[in-house]
Tab-separated table of C-alpha atoms in Angstrom:
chain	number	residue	atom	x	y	z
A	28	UNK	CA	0.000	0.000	0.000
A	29	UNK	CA	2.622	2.011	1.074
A	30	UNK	CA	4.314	2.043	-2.616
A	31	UNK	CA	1.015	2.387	-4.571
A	32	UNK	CA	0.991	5.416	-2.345
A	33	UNK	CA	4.098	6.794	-3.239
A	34	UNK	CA	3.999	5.558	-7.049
A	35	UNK	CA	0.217	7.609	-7.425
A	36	UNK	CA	1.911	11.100	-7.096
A	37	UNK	CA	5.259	10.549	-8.789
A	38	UNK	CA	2.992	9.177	-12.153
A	39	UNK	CA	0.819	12.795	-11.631
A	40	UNK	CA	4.049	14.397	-11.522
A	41	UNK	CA	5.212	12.697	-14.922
A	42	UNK	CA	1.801	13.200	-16.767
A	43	UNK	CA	1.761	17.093	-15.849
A	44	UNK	CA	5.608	17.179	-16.542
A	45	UNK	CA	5.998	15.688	-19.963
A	46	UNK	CA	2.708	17.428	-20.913
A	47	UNK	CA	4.269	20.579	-19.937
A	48	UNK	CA	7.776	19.760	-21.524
A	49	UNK	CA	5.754	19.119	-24.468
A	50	UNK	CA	3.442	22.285	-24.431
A	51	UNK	CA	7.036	24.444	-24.109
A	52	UNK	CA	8.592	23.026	-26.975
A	53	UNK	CA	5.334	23.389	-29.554
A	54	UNK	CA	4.825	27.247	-28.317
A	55	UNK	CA	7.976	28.027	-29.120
A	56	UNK	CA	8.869	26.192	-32.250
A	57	UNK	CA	7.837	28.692	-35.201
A	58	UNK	CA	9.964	28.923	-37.893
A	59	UNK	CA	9.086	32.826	-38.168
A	60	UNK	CA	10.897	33.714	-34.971
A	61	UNK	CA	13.880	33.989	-36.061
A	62	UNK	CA	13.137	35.711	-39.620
A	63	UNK	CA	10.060	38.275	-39.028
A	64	UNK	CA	12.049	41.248	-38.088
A	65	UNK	CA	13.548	40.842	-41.398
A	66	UNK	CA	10.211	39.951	-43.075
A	67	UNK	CA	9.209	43.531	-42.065
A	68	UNK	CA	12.466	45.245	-42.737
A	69	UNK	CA	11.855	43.344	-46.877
A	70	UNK	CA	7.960	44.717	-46.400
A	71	UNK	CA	9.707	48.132	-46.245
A	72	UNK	CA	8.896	49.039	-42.593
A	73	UNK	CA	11.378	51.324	-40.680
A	74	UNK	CA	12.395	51.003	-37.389
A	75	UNK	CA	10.055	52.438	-35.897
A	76	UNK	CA	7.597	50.916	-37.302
A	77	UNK	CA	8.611	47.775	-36.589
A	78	UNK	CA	8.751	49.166	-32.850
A	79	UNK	CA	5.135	50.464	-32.858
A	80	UNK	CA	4.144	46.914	-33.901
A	81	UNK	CA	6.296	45.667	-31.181
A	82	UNK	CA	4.301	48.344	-28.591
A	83	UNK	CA	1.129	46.912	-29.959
A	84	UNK	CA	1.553	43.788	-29.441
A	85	UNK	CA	2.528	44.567	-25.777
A	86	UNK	CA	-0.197	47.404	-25.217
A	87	UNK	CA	-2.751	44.060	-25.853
A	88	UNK	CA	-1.300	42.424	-23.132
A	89	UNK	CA	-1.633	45.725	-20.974
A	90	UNK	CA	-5.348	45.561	-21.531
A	91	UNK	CA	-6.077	41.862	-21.595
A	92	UNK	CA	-3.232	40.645	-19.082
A	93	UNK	CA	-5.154	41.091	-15.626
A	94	UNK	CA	-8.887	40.599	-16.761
A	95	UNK	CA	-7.694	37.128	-18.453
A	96	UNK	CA	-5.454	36.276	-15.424
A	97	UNK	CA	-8.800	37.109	-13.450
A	98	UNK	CA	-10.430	34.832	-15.942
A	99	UNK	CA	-7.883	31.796	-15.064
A	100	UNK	CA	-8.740	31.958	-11.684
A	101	UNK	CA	-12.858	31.910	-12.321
A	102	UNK	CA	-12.858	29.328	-15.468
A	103	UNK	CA	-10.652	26.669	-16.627
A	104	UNK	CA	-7.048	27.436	-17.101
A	105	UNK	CA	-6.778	24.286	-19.826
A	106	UNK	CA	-9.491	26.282	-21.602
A	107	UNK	CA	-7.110	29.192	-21.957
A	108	UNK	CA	-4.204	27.377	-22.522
A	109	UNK	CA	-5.537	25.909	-25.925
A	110	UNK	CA	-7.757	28.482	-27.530
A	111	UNK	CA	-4.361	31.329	-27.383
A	112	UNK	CA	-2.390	29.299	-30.120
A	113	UNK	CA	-5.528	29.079	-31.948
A	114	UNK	CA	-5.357	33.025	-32.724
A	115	UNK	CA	-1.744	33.065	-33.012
A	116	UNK	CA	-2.064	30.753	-36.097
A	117	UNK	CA	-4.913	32.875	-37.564
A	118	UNK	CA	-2.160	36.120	-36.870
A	119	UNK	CA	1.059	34.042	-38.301
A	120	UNK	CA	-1.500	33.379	-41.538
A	121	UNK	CA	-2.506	37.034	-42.293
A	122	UNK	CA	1.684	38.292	-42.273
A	123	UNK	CA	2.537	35.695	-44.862
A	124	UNK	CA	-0.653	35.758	-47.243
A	125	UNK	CA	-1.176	39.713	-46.755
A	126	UNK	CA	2.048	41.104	-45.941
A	127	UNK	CA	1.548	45.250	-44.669
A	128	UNK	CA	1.811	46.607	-41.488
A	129	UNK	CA	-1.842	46.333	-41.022
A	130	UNK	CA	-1.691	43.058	-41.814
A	131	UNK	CA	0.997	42.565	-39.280
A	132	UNK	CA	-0.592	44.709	-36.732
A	133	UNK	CA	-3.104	42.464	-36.746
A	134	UNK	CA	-1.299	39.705	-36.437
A	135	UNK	CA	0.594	40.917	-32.912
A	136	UNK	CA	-2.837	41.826	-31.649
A	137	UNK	CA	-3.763	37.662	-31.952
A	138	UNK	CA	-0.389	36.981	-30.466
A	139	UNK	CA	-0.933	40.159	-27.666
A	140	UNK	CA	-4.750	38.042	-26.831
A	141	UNK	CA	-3.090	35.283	-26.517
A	142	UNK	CA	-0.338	35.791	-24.417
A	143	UNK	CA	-2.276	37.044	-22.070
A	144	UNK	CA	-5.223	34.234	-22.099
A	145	UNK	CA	-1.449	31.856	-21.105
A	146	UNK	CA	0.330	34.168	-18.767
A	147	UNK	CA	-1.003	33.739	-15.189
A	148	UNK	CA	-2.721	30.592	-16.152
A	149	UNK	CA	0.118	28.017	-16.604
A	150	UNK	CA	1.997	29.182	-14.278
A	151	UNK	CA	-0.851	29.016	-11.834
A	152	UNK	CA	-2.053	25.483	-12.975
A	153	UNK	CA	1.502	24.023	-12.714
A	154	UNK	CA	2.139	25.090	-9.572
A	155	UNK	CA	-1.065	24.063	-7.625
A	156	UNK	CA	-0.669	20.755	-9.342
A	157	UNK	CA	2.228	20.069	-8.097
A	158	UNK	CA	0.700	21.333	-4.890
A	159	UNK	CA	-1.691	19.084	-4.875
A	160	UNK	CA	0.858	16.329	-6.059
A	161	UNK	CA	2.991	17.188	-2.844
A	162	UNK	CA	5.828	18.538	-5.230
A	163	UNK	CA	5.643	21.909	-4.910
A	164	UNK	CA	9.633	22.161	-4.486
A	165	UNK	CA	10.221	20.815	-7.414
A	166	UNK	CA	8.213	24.276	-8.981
A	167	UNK	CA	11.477	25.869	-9.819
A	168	UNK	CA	13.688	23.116	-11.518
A	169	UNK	CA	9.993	22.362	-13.412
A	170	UNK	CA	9.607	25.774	-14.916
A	171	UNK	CA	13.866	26.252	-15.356
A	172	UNK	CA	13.252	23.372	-17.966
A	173	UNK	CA	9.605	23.937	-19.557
A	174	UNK	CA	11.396	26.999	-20.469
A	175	UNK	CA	14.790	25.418	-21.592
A	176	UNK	CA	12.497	23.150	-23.423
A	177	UNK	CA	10.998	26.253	-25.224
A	178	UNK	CA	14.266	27.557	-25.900
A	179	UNK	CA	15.374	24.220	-27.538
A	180	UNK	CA	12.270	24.226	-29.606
A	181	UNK	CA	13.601	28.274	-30.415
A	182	UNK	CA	17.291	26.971	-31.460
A	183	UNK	CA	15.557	24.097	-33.372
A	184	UNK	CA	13.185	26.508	-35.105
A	185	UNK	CA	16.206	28.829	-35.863
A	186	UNK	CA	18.073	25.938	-37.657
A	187	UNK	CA	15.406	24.730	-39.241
A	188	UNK	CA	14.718	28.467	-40.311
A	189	UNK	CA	17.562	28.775	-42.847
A	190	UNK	CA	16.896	25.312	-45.137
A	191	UNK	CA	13.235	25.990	-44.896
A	192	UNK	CA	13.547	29.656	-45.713
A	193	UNK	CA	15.703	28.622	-48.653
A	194	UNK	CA	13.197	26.022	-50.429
A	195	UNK	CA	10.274	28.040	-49.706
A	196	UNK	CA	10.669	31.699	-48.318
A	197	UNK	CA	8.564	33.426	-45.634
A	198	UNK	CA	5.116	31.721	-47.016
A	199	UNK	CA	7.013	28.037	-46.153
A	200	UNK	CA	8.365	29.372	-42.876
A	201	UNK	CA	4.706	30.717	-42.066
A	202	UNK	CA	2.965	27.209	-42.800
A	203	UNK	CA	5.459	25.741	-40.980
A	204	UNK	CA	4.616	28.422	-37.581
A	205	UNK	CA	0.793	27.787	-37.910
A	206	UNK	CA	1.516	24.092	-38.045
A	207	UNK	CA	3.435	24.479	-34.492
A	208	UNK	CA	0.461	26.623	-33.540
A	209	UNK	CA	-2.459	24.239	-34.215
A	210	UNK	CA	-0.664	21.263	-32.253
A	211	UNK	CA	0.514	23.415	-28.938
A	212	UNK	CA	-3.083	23.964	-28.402
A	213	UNK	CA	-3.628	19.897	-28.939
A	214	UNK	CA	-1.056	19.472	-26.460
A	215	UNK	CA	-2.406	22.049	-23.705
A	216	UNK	CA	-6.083	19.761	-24.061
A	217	UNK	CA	-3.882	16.916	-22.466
A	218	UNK	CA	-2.852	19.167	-18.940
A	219	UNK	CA	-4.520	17.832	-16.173
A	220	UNK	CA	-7.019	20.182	-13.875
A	221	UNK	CA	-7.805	19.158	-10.651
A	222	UNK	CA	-9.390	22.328	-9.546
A	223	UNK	CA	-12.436	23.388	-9.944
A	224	UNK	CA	-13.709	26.651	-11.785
A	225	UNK	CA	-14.628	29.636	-9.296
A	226	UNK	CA	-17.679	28.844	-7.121
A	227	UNK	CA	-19.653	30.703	-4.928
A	228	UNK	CA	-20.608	33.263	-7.589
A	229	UNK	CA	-17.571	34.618	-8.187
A	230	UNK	CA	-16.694	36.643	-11.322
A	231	UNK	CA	-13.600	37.405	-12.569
A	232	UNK	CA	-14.039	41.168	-11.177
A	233	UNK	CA	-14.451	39.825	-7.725
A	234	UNK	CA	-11.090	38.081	-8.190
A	235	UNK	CA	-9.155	40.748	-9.486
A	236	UNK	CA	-10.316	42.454	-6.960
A	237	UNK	CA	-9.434	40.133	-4.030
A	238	UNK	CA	-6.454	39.279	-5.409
A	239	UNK	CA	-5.089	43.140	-5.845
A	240	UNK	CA	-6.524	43.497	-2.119
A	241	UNK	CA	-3.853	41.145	-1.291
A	242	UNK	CA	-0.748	43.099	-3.134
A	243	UNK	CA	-2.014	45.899	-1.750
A	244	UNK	CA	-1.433	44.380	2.443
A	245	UNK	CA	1.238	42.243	1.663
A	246	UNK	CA	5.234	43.997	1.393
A	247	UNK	CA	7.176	40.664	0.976
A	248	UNK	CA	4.053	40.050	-1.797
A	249	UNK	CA	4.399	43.667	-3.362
A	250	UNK	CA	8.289	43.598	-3.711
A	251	UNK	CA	7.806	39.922	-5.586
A	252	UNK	CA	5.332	41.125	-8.008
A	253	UNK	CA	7.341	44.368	-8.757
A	254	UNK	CA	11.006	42.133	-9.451
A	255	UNK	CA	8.989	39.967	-12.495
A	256	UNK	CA	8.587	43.146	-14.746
A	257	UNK	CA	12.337	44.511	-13.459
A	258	UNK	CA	13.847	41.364	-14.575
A	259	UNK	CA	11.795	40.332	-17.674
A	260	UNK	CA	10.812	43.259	-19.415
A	261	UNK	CA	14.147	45.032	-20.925
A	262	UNK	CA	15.901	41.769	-22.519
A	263	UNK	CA	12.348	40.347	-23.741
A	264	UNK	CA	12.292	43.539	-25.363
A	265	UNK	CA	15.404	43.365	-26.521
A	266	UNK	CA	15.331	39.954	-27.793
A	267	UNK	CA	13.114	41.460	-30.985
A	268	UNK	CA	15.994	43.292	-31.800
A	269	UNK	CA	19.017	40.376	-31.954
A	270	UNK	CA	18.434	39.763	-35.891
A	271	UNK	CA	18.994	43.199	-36.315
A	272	UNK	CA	21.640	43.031	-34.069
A	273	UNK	CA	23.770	40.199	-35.623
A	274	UNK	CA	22.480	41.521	-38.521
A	275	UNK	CA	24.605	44.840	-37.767
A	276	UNK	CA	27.839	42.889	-36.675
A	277	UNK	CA	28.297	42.149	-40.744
A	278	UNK	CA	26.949	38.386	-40.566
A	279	UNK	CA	24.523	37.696	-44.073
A	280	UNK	CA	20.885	37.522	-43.385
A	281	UNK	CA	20.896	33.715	-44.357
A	282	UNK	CA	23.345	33.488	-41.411
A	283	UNK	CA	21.342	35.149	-38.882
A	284	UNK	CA	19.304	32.153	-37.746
A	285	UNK	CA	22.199	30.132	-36.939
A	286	UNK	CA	23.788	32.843	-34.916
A	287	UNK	CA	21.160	33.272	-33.400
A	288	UNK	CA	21.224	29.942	-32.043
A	289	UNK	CA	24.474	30.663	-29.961
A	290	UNK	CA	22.229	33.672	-28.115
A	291	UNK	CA	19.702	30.930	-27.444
A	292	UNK	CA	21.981	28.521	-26.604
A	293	UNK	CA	22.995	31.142	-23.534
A	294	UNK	CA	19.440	31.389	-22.608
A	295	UNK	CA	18.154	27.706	-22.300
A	296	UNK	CA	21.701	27.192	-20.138
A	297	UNK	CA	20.079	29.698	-17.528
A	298	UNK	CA	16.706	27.855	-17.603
A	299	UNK	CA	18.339	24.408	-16.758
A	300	UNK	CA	20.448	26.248	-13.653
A	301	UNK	CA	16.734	27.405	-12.457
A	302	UNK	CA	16.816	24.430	-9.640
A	303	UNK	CA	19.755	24.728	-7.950
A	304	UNK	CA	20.573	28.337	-8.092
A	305	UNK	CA	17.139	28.526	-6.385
A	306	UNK	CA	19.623	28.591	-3.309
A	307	UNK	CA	21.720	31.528	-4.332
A	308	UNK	CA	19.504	33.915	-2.568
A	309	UNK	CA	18.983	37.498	-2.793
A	310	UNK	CA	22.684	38.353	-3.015
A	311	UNK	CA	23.541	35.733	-5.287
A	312	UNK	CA	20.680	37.442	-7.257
A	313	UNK	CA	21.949	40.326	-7.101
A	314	UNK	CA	25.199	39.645	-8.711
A	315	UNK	CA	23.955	37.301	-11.416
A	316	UNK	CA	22.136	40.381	-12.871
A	317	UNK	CA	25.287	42.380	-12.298
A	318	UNK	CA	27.426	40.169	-14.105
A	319	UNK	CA	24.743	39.588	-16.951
A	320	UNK	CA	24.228	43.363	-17.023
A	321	UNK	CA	27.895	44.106	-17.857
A	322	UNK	CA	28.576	41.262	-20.546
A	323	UNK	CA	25.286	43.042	-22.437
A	324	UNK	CA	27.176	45.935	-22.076
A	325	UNK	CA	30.721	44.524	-23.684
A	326	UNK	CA	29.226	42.044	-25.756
A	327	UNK	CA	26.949	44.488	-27.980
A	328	UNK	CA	29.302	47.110	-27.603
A	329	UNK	CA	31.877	45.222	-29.765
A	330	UNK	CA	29.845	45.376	-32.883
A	331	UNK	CA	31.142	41.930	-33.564
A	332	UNK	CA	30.621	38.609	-34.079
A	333	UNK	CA	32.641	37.674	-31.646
A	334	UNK	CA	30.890	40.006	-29.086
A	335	UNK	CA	27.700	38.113	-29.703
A	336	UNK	CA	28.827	35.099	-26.887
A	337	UNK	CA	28.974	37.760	-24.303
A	338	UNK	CA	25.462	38.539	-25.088
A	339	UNK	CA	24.741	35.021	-25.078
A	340	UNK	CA	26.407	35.003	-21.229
A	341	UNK	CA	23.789	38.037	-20.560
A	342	UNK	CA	20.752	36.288	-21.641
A	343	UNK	CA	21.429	33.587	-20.018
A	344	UNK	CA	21.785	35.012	-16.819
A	345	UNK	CA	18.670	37.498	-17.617
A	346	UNK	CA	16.667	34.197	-18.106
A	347	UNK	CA	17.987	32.394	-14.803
A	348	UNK	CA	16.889	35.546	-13.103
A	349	UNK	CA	13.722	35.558	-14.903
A	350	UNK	CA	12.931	32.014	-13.232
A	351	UNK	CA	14.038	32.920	-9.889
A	352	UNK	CA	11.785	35.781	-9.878
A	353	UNK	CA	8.637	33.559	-10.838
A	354	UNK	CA	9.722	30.947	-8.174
A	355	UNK	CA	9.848	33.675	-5.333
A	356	UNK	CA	6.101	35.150	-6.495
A	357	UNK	CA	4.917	31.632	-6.918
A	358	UNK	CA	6.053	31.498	-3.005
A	359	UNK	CA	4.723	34.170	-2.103
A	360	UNK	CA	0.786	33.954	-3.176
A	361	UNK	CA	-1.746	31.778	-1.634
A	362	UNK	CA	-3.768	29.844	-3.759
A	363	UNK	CA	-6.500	31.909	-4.076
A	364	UNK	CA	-6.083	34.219	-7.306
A	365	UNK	CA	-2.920	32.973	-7.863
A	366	UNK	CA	-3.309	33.167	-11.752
A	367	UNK	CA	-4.236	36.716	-10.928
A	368	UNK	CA	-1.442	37.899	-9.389
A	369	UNK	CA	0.643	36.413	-11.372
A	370	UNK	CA	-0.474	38.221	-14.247
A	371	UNK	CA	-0.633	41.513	-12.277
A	372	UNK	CA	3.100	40.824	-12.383
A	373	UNK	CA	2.567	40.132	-16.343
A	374	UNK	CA	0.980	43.192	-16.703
A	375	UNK	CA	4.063	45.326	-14.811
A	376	UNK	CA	6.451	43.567	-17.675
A	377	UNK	CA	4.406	44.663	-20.654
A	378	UNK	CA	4.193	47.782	-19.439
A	379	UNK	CA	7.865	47.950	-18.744
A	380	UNK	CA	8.125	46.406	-22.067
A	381	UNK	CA	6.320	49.182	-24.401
A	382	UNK	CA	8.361	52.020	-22.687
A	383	UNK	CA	11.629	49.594	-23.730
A	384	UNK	CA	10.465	49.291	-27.663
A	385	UNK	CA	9.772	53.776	-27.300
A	386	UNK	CA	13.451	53.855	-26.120
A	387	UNK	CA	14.416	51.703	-28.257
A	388	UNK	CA	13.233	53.276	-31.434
A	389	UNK	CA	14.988	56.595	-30.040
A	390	UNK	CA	17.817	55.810	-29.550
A	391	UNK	CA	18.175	53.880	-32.972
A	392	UNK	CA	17.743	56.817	-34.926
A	393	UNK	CA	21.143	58.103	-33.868
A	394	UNK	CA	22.930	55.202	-32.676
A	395	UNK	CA	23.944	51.687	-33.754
A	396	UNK	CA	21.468	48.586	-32.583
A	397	UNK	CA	24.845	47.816	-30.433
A	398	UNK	CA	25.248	51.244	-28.800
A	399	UNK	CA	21.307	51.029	-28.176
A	400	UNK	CA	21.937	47.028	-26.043
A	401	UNK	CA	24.462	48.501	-24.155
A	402	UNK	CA	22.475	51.634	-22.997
A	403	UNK	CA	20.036	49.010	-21.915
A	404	UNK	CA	21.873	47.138	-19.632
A	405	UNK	CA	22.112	49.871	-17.019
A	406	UNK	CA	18.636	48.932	-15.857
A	407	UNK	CA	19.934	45.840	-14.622
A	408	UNK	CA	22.869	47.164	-12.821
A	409	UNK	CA	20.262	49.574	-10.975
A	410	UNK	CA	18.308	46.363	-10.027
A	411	UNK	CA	20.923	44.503	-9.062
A	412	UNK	CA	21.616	47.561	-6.540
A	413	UNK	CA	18.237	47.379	-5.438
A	414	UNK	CA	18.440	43.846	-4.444
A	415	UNK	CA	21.010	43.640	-3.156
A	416	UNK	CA	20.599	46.505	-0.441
A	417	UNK	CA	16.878	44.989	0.203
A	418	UNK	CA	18.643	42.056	1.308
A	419	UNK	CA	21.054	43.547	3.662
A	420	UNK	CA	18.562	45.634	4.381
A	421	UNK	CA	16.379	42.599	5.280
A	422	UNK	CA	19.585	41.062	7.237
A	423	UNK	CA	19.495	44.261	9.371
A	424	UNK	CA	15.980	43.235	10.528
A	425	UNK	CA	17.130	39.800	11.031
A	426	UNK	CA	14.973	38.757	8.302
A	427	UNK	CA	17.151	36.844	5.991
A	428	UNK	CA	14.418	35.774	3.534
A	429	UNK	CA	17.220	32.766	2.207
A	430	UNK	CA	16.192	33.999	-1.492
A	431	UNK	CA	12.321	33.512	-1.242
């Protein structure tokens, strides 16, 4: 009995973690990734253009990212989870049979809806899963490699990208994306959902509502939500710019996939250190983004090729941070309106975000895409400062919060 017991949740833990593993790798693996900056650069947009799409697409998630969070908590989260990729395939179809900017603008307001029906709700249904599986430490090492898994499925997509591109230009690389599309949201049917829809009458106002009642009382809470969008928002911003990046360090467009992959490559290394650097604390924090912030710096600066595995160092170390600071909000909620809060955070990075793709576009008009990288990684040194003295700060109270 004892090891039917045992055997019951580590099975649950399988199912949810190879459906997850799964789900990561399909929502990531579109062959337009790595060429659709330069789909719109050939369509004759300018740079700012291209950055007003870019705002678009995260002014959607401004406006949806809360209610739909809200949403999670009061319906199913599976729901959500399929029907997004379902509008990012109808987007993905309009850019390569119509391309324009409307066309395209069109197409980021699919992907804006449905980033916002995911955010908040996967994170939310994979942790009180494991919850309920009596794995909740396992949360971090979990998500560190669902999201190295999506970065693999990025790299892949990337190599693939070039050969594909080749035989059949963007209209092959888009069938190829709307493909991905239609079976991520096959795979997110197969997440289990133990928990049931909000009861009680509750609406997704009266959610939001308790859940931002609980930001509002809660410091430890508050300073958690607020580290998400200081982490996450300037290098996923930034990572729209890399083709045009490599692009300016003299590599050939046909080449720009496969450097890409060495940027990537960075990044899924910081997912799979998730787990165990869970134990670095708020100090060890503290100097990853330090460290990160000043290879960005170096790396971009360079204008070379060569420069471009410092930037991989950075993005790694942006995307280990990026984990940490999910695991520590994760920590920090109570199940109630936990997909709620967790997009509240959401909403702090898109907003943080669009004023990223404004600076952006400034600063490009009189400076090189490398100039512009490097400008952007004294955000990070600022945050790094600001962790670091809320943990001494927290040592002085003889509060060591041992990174949570």
């Amino acid at each position: 009995m004892t090891l039917s017991s045992a055997r019951v949740p580590d099975t649950g833990v399988r199912r949810l973690t190879a459906t997850l593993y799964g789900y990561a790798f399909l929502d990531d693996f579109v062959l337009l990734y790595p060429v659709y900056a330069l789909l719109f650069a050939d369509t004759g947009l300018s740079v700012w253009q291209m950055s007003s799409l870019f705002a678009l697409w995260s002014l959607t998630g401004v406006l949806l990212e809360v209610p739909s969070g809200a949403w999670a908590d009061a319906v199913s989260r599976r729901l959500l989870l399929w029907l997004g990729p379902l509008l990012t395939a109808v987007g993905f179809a309009l850019w390569v049979l119509v391309p324009s900017y409307w066309a395209f603008a069109a197409g980021f307001v699919l992907w804006g809806v449905r980033g916002a029906l995911g955010s908040g709700a996967l994170e939310a249904l994979v942790y009180e899963e494991l919850v309920r599986l009596g794995a909740a430490d396992r949360y971090a090492r979990v998500m560190g490699r669902a999201r190295a898994a999506g970065m693999l499925a990025v790299m892949a997509a990337m190599g693939a990208a070039g050969p594909v591109f080749a035989l059949g230009g963007y209209p092959a690389v888009g069938a190829a994306s709307i493909l991905a599309c239609l079976l991520t949201a096959l795979a997110a049917t197969r997440f289990p959902e133990h928990r049931a829809p909000g009861t009680d009458g509750d609406s997704w106002a009266a959610t939001l509502r308790d859940g931002l009642a609980a930001a509002r009382t809660d410091r430890s809470l508050r300073r958690a939500l607020l580290l998400v969008p200081a982490i996450g928002a300037v290098w996923g911003a930034l990572d729209e710019y890399t083709p045009l990046l490599v692009r300016d360090t003299g590599v050939r467009d046909e080449l720009v996939p496969y450097v890409l992959l060495l940027i990537w490559t960075g990044a899924t290394a910081g997912s799979l250190l998730a787990g165990p650097a869970e134990r670095l604390g708020s100090r060890g924090l503290a100097r990853v983004l330090a460290v990160a912030a000043l290879a960005l710096a170096v790396g971009a600066g360079t204008r070379t090729p060569a420069g471009l595995v410092l930037v991989a160092l950075a993005f790694g170390g942006f995307q280990l941070a990026t984990v940490l600071a999910d695991v520590r909000l994760q920590h920090h909620i109570e199940d109630t309106g936990r997909a709620t809060l967790t997009s509240v955070a959401s909403l702090g990075t898109e907003l943080a975000t669009v004023a990223v793709y404004a600076g952006y576009a400034g600063l490009a008009e009189g400076a090189t895409h490398g100039t512009v990288f490097a400008v952007f990684a004294v955000p990070y040194l600022v945050t790094a400062v600001a962790v670091a003295r809320g943990a001494a700060g927290a040592r002085g109270a003889g509060r060591e919060d041992g990174g949570r």
